[in-house]
Coordinates of C-alpha atoms in Angstrom, one line a residue:
M119 CA 0.0 28.8 -12.3
K120 CA 0.2 26.4 -15.2
I121 CA 1.6 23.0 -15.9
T122 CA 4.6 23.3 -18.2
A123 CA 6.0 19.7 -18.3
V124 CA 5.4 16.2 -17.0
R125 CA 8.3 13.8 -16.4
Y126 CA 8.2 10.1 -15.8
I127 CA 11.0 8.1 -14.3
Q128 CA 11.0 4.3 -13.9
G129 CA 13.6 2.1 -12.4
G130 CA 14.4 -0.1 -9.4
V131 CA 16.6 -0.7 -6.4
P132 CA 18.4 -4.1 -6.8
L133 CA 17.7 -6.7 -4.1
P134 CA 20.5 -8.9 -2.9
G135 CA 20.9 -12.5 -3.9
D136 CA 18.1 -14.1 -5.8
G137 CA 15.7 -11.3 -4.9
F138 CA 12.4 -11.4 -3.1
W139 CA 10.2 -14.5 -3.3
P140 CA 6.7 -13.3 -2.5
A141 CA 4.3 -15.7 -0.7
W142 CA 1.5 -14.8 -3.0
W143 CA 3.5 -15.7 -6.2
P144 CA 5.0 -19.1 -5.5
G145 CA 8.1 -19.8 -7.7
Y146 CA 8.4 -16.1 -8.8
A147 CA 11.2 -13.8 -7.8
I148 CA 11.2 -10.0 -7.8
P149 CA 14.8 -8.8 -8.5
A150 CA 14.3 -5.2 -7.5
I151 CA 12.2 -2.7 -5.5
G152 CA 10.6 -0.9 -8.4
F153 CA 9.8 2.8 -8.6
G154 CA 7.7 4.8 -11.0
I155 CA 7.8 8.6 -10.3
I156 CA 5.7 11.3 -11.9
V157 CA 7.0 14.9 -11.8
V158 CA 4.6 17.7 -12.6
E159 CA 6.5 21.0 -13.4
T160 CA 4.9 24.5 -13.4
D161 CA 5.7 28.0 -14.6
A162 CA 6.0 29.1 -11.0
G163 CA 9.1 27.0 -10.5
V164 CA 7.3 24.6 -8.1
S165 CA 7.1 20.9 -9.0
G166 CA 5.1 18.0 -7.5
V167 CA 6.2 14.4 -7.3
G168 CA 4.4 11.2 -6.6
P169 CA 4.4 7.5 -7.4
G170 CA 2.6 6.9 -10.7
S171 CA 2.8 5.3 -14.0
A172 CA 2.7 6.0 -17.7
S173 CA 2.1 3.6 -20.7
V174 CA 5.3 3.9 -22.8
A175 CA 6.1 1.9 -26.0
H176 CA 8.7 2.5 -28.6
G177 CA 9.8 5.7 -27.0
R178 CA 6.3 7.3 -27.0
W179 CA 3.7 7.9 -24.3
A180 CA 0.2 6.5 -24.9
A181 CA -1.1 9.5 -23.1
E182 CA 0.9 12.2 -25.0
P183 CA -2.2 13.6 -26.9
F184 CA -4.0 13.9 -23.5
L185 CA -1.0 15.5 -22.0
R186 CA -0.7 18.1 -24.7
H187 CA -4.4 18.9 -25.1
K188 CA -5.6 18.7 -21.5
I189 CA -2.7 18.7 -19.0
L190 CA 0.0 21.1 -20.3
G191 CA -1.1 24.6 -19.7
A192 CA -3.8 23.6 -17.1
D193 CA -4.1 24.8 -13.6
P194 CA -2.5 22.0 -11.4
L195 CA -4.4 23.0 -8.3
R196 CA -7.7 21.9 -9.8
I197 CA -7.1 18.3 -9.1
G198 CA -10.6 17.0 -9.3
A199 CA -11.2 18.7 -12.6
L200 CA -8.0 17.3 -14.1
L201 CA -8.9 13.8 -12.9
S202 CA -12.3 14.0 -14.6
E203 CA -10.7 13.7 -18.0
P204 CA -11.3 10.4 -19.8
E205 CA -7.6 9.3 -19.7
N206 CA -7.5 9.8 -16.0
L207 CA -10.9 8.5 -15.1
P208 CA -10.8 5.3 -12.9
L209 CA -12.2 3.2 -15.7
M210 CA -9.5 0.5 -15.5
R211 CA -6.6 0.0 -13.2
N212 CA -3.9 0.2 -15.9
R213 CA -4.6 3.8 -16.9
P214 CA -2.4 5.4 -19.6
L215 CA -1.3 8.1 -17.1
T216 CA -1.6 8.5 -13.3
I217 CA -0.6 11.9 -12.1
E218 CA -2.9 12.6 -9.1
L219 CA -0.4 12.0 -6.3
A220 CA 2.1 14.3 -7.9
L221 CA -0.6 17.0 -8.0
W222 CA -1.3 16.6 -4.3
D223 CA 2.4 17.1 -3.6
L224 CA 2.3 20.2 -5.7
L225 CA -0.7 21.6 -3.9
G226 CA 0.9 20.9 -0.5
K227 CA 4.0 22.7 -1.5
V228 CA 2.1 25.7 -2.8
A229 CA 0.1 25.9 0.4
G230 CA 3.1 25.2 2.6
Q231 CA 1.3 22.3 4.3
P232 CA 1.6 18.5 4.4
V233 CA -1.1 16.8 2.3
Y234 CA -2.8 15.2 5.3
R235 CA -3.5 18.5 6.9
L236 CA -5.1 19.9 3.7
L237 CA -7.5 16.9 3.9
G238 CA -8.5 17.0 7.5
G239 CA -5.4 16.5 9.6
Y240 CA -6.9 13.9 12.0
S241 CA -3.6 12.4 13.3
D242 CA 0.1 13.1 12.9
R243 CA 1.2 9.5 13.8
V244 CA -0.1 6.0 13.5
L245 CA 0.6 2.5 14.7
A246 CA 2.8 0.7 12.3
Y247 CA 2.8 -3.0 11.5
C248 CA 5.7 -4.8 10.0
S249 CA 4.3 -6.4 6.8
T250 CA 6.4 -9.4 5.9
G251 CA 6.0 -11.3 2.6
S252 CA 8.3 -14.4 2.7
I253 CA 7.5 -18.0 3.5
L254 CA 10.1 -19.1 6.1
S255 CA 10.5 -21.8 8.7
P256 CA 8.9 -21.2 12.2
D257 CA 12.4 -20.5 13.7
E258 CA 13.2 -18.0 10.9
H259 CA 9.9 -16.2 11.4
V260 CA 10.5 -16.0 15.1
E261 CA 13.9 -14.5 14.4
Q262 CA 12.4 -12.0 12.0
A263 CA 9.7 -11.1 14.5
W264 CA 12.3 -10.4 17.2
D265 CA 14.3 -8.2 14.7
A266 CA 11.1 -6.2 14.0
Y267 CA 10.4 -5.9 17.7
H268 CA 13.9 -4.6 18.5
R269 CA 13.5 -2.0 15.7
G270 CA 10.4 -0.6 17.3
Y271 CA 7.5 -2.5 15.8
R272 CA 4.7 -3.7 18.1
A273 CA 2.8 -5.5 15.3
I274 CA 3.7 -7.9 12.6
K275 CA 1.9 -9.5 9.7
L276 CA 2.8 -13.1 8.7
R277 CA 1.8 -14.9 5.5
L278 CA -0.3 -18.1 5.4
H279 CA 0.4 -19.6 2.1
R280 CA 1.8 -23.1 2.7
P281 CA 0.4 -26.3 1.1
D282 CA -0.6 -27.6 4.5
L283 CA -2.7 -25.3 6.8
V284 CA -1.1 -27.0 9.9
D285 CA 2.3 -25.6 8.9
D286 CA 0.8 -22.1 8.6
L287 CA -0.7 -22.3 12.0
M288 CA 2.6 -23.6 13.5
V289 CA 4.3 -20.4 12.4
I290 CA 1.7 -18.2 14.0
G291 CA 1.9 -20.3 17.2
A292 CA 5.7 -20.2 17.3
V293 CA 5.7 -16.4 17.0
R294 CA 2.9 -16.0 19.5
E295 CA 4.7 -18.2 22.0
E296 CA 8.2 -16.7 21.7
L297 CA 7.5 -13.0 21.4
P298 CA 6.3 -10.6 24.1
D299 CA 2.5 -10.3 24.7
D300 CA 2.6 -6.6 23.5
L301 CA 3.4 -7.7 19.9
E302 CA 0.2 -7.9 17.9
I303 CA 0.0 -10.5 15.1
M304 CA -1.9 -10.2 11.8
A305 CA -2.2 -13.1 9.3
D306 CA -2.5 -12.8 5.5
A307 CA -3.6 -15.8 3.4
N308 CA -3.5 -13.9 0.1
Q309 CA -6.4 -16.0 -1.2
A310 CA -7.4 -13.3 -3.7
Q311 CA -4.2 -13.9 -5.7
N312 CA -4.4 -17.7 -5.9
A313 CA -7.0 -19.4 -3.8
Y314 CA -6.5 -22.8 -2.4
W315 CA -8.5 -22.9 0.9
S316 CA -12.0 -24.2 0.9
R317 CA -14.6 -22.4 3.0
A318 CA -14.2 -25.1 5.6
E319 CA -10.4 -24.6 5.8
A320 CA -10.9 -20.8 6.0
L321 CA -13.3 -21.3 8.9
A322 CA -10.8 -23.7 10.7
A323 CA -8.0 -21.2 10.2
A324 CA -10.0 -18.3 11.5
Q325 CA -11.1 -20.2 14.6
T326 CA -7.6 -21.3 15.4
L327 CA -6.2 -17.8 14.8
E328 CA -8.9 -16.3 17.0
N329 CA -7.7 -18.6 19.8
L330 CA -4.1 -17.3 19.2
D331 CA -5.3 -13.7 19.6
V332 CA -4.4 -12.8 16.1
L333 CA -5.7 -9.2 15.4
W334 CA -7.2 -10.0 11.9
L335 CA -7.2 -12.5 9.1
E336 CA -6.6 -11.2 5.7
E337 CA -8.0 -12.6 2.4
P338 CA -9.0 -16.1 3.6
L339 CA -11.2 -16.5 0.5
P340 CA -11.3 -14.9 -3.0
M341 CA -12.9 -11.5 -3.0
D342 CA -15.5 -12.7 -5.5
D343 CA -16.7 -15.3 -3.0
V344 CA -18.8 -12.6 -1.3
E345 CA -21.2 -15.2 0.1
G346 CA -18.4 -17.3 1.6
L347 CA -16.8 -14.2 3.2
A348 CA -20.0 -13.0 4.6
E349 CA -20.7 -16.4 6.2
L350 CA -17.2 -16.5 7.6
C351 CA -17.7 -13.0 9.2
R352 CA -20.9 -14.2 10.8
R353 CA -19.3 -17.3 12.3
V354 CA -16.1 -15.9 13.9
D355 CA -15.2 -13.0 16.0
I356 CA -11.7 -12.4 14.5
P357 CA -12.0 -9.5 12.1
I358 CA -11.8 -10.5 8.4
A359 CA -9.9 -8.0 6.2
G360 CA -9.2 -7.7 2.5
A361 CA -10.0 -6.0 -0.8
E362 CA -6.6 -4.7 -1.6
N363 CA -7.1 -5.6 -5.3
Q364 CA -10.6 -4.1 -5.7
Y365 CA -11.1 -1.1 -7.8
Q366 CA -13.4 2.0 -7.4
L367 CA -15.9 2.8 -4.8
G368 CA -18.6 0.6 -6.2
S369 CA -16.6 -2.6 -5.7
Y370 CA -16.1 -1.7 -2.0
R371 CA -19.8 -0.8 -1.5
R372 CA -20.8 -4.2 -2.7
L373 CA -18.6 -5.9 -0.1
V374 CA -19.8 -3.5 2.6
D375 CA -23.5 -4.0 1.8
A376 CA -23.0 -7.8 1.9
K377 CA -21.1 -7.6 5.3
A378 CA -18.4 -9.6 3.7
L379 CA -15.5 -7.9 5.4
D380 CA -14.8 -6.2 8.8
I381 CA -11.8 -4.2 7.6
L382 CA -11.3 -2.8 4.1
Q383 CA -7.7 -2.4 2.7
P384 CA -7.9 -0.4 -0.5
D385 CA -4.5 0.2 -2.2
L386 CA -3.9 3.9 -2.7
L387 CA -2.7 3.5 -6.3
G388 CA -4.7 0.4 -7.2
C389 CA -8.2 1.6 -6.0
G390 CA -8.1 4.7 -8.2
G391 CA -6.1 7.3 -6.4
L392 CA -6.2 9.4 -3.2
L393 CA -9.6 10.9 -3.9
E394 CA -11.1 7.5 -4.5
W395 CA -9.4 6.1 -1.5
R396 CA -10.9 8.8 0.7
K397 CA -14.4 8.0 -0.6
I398 CA -13.9 4.4 0.4
A399 CA -12.6 5.5 3.8
T400 CA -15.8 7.6 4.2
L401 CA -17.9 4.5 3.2
C402 CA -16.1 2.6 6.0
E403 CA -16.6 5.3 8.5
A404 CA -20.4 5.4 7.8
H405 CA -20.4 1.7 8.7
M406 CA -18.1 1.9 11.7
M407 CA -15.3 0.0 9.9
P408 CA -11.6 0.6 9.7
C409 CA -10.0 1.5 6.4
I410 CA -6.3 0.6 6.4
P411 CA -4.5 1.1 3.1
H412 CA -2.6 -1.8 1.5
V413 CA 1.1 -1.1 0.9
W414 CA 3.8 -3.2 -0.7
S415 CA 6.3 -0.9 -2.4
N416 CA 8.9 1.7 -1.9
G417 CA 9.3 4.5 0.6
L418 CA 7.5 7.2 -1.5
V419 CA 4.4 5.0 -1.6
V420 CA 4.7 4.5 2.2
A421 CA 4.8 8.3 2.6
C422 CA 1.7 8.8 0.5
S423 CA -0.1 6.1 2.5
L424 CA 0.8 7.8 5.8
H425 CA -0.8 11.0 4.5
A426 CA -4.0 9.2 3.5
I427 CA -4.1 7.6 7.0
G428 CA -3.6 10.9 8.7
S429 CA -6.4 12.5 6.8
V430 CA -9.2 10.3 8.1
P431 CA -10.4 9.2 11.6
N432 CA -10.8 5.5 10.9
A433 CA -7.3 4.2 9.8
P434 CA -5.8 2.8 13.0
Y435 CA -2.7 1.1 11.4
A436 CA -0.2 1.7 8.7
E437 CA 1.1 -1.3 6.7
I438 CA 4.9 -0.8 6.4
T439 CA 6.6 -3.1 3.9
D440 CA 9.5 -4.6 5.8
D441 CA 10.7 -8.1 5.1
V442 CA 14.1 -9.9 5.5
L443 CA 14.2 -10.1 1.7
W444 CA 12.7 -6.6 1.1
P445 CA 14.6 -4.7 3.8
A446 CA 13.7 -1.3 5.1
P447 CA 17.0 0.4 4.1
L448 CA 16.5 -0.6 0.5
R449 CA 12.7 0.2 0.6
D450 CA 13.6 3.8 1.6
R451 CA 16.7 4.1 -0.6
I452 CA 15.0 6.6 -3.0
L453 CA 14.5 8.9 0.0
T454 CA 17.1 11.1 1.6
Q455 CA 15.8 10.1 5.1
P456 CA 14.5 6.6 6.0
F457 CA 11.4 6.1 8.1
E458 CA 11.7 5.2 11.8
I459 CA 9.4 3.2 14.1
V460 CA 9.4 4.3 17.7
D461 CA 7.5 2.3 20.4
G462 CA 5.2 1.0 17.7
W463 CA 4.4 4.3 16.0
I464 CA 5.4 6.0 12.8
D465 CA 5.1 9.7 12.1
V466 CA 3.3 11.2 9.2
P467 CA 5.9 13.3 7.4
Q468 CA 5.5 17.0 8.3
G469 CA 7.1 18.9 5.4
P470 CA 5.0 20.5 2.6
G471 CA 3.4 18.1 0.2
W472 CA 4.4 14.5 1.0
G473 CA 7.0 15.8 3.4
V474 CA 9.8 13.7 2.1
E475 CA 12.8 14.5 -0.1
L476 CA 13.9 12.2 -3.0
D477 CA 17.5 11.2 -3.5
W478 CA 17.6 12.3 -7.2
E479 CA 21.2 11.3 -7.7
F480 CA 20.4 7.7 -6.7
I481 CA 17.1 7.6 -8.6
E482 CA 18.6 8.8 -11.9
A483 CA 21.5 6.3 -11.5
H484 CA 19.0 3.5 -11.1
A485 CA 16.4 4.6 -13.7
H486 CA 16.0 2.6 -16.9
L487 CA 13.4 5.1 -18.3
D488 CA 13.3 8.8 -18.0
M489 CA 11.0 10.8 -20.3
R490 CA 9.7 14.3 -20.3
I491 CA 7.0 16.1 -22.3
E492 CA 6.8 19.8 -22.2
A493 CA 4.7 22.5 -23.7

């Protein structure tokens, strides 16, 4: 089997109204749920798809020479060997071409197995938490939490990114008071994006959240404040999570060695790919730590994340992007079937490869870039 062509489709699913206003980017609106899809075609008539990216300018791919000399004509099942090439090495996050996840889908389809089973098959379902991203009033957050609860979630993550810490804690308190006891709450301060808490404020927040039975506190300080994070971990019992923006195994090893986090959250795409993510998960396992992938994206990314989780023994939760301004039906619009949460659980897709089907008619209608390079 040989690779005969690589296709790249980029587009977005429009969001209603003024779009999504993320807590971590005050004053910035995202108008659409973006998608970047890599398709790897073969001479056997089998194709693999996955979320990915390609550097394109003036109608040309930056990685075209690499594609022609190293990828086209290569054996797509030798994933590690293909990823060892310079253009695919995890040397920087914005690589000219990211094709690894499409290759895993292809391998799964050839083997007739879901990706997570090829990599260990530890679990076929996982607890899902509703990952919200908006800054709302306490009443609006309570309403959103009830909506998530009625749709099957038994865990929700709320953002702490208001100018006054007291207002953040009021939101957590309101949701804790109004919702049933079986709803777990996580809190995310997003301090790695634009920090504004001092170490003292991070400690005060962690202590209060601990008293409110919050499951974990995410990014209370910048990731480069390793000393401050380690001190915080020593002084509180609530787990401290983070590192969604870190890159490569070495960055995570530094945090683990310093005991700066209790939970690591590498992003499947951002940390360097699925192979790199699994190395980080193994590092966590060796230190008795959970490894829970960060997700904020579309349904195809959610699917890949679920397979990563199902392939390791130490990923107890799945982050499921689901906000009032980033609604689940639009998140999954590029798929033919949306995801469902039942009694707090979400299933790992069971079909070959990623186990999901893409709605190609919708994708092509909402693409603003569609390029293909063939042998």
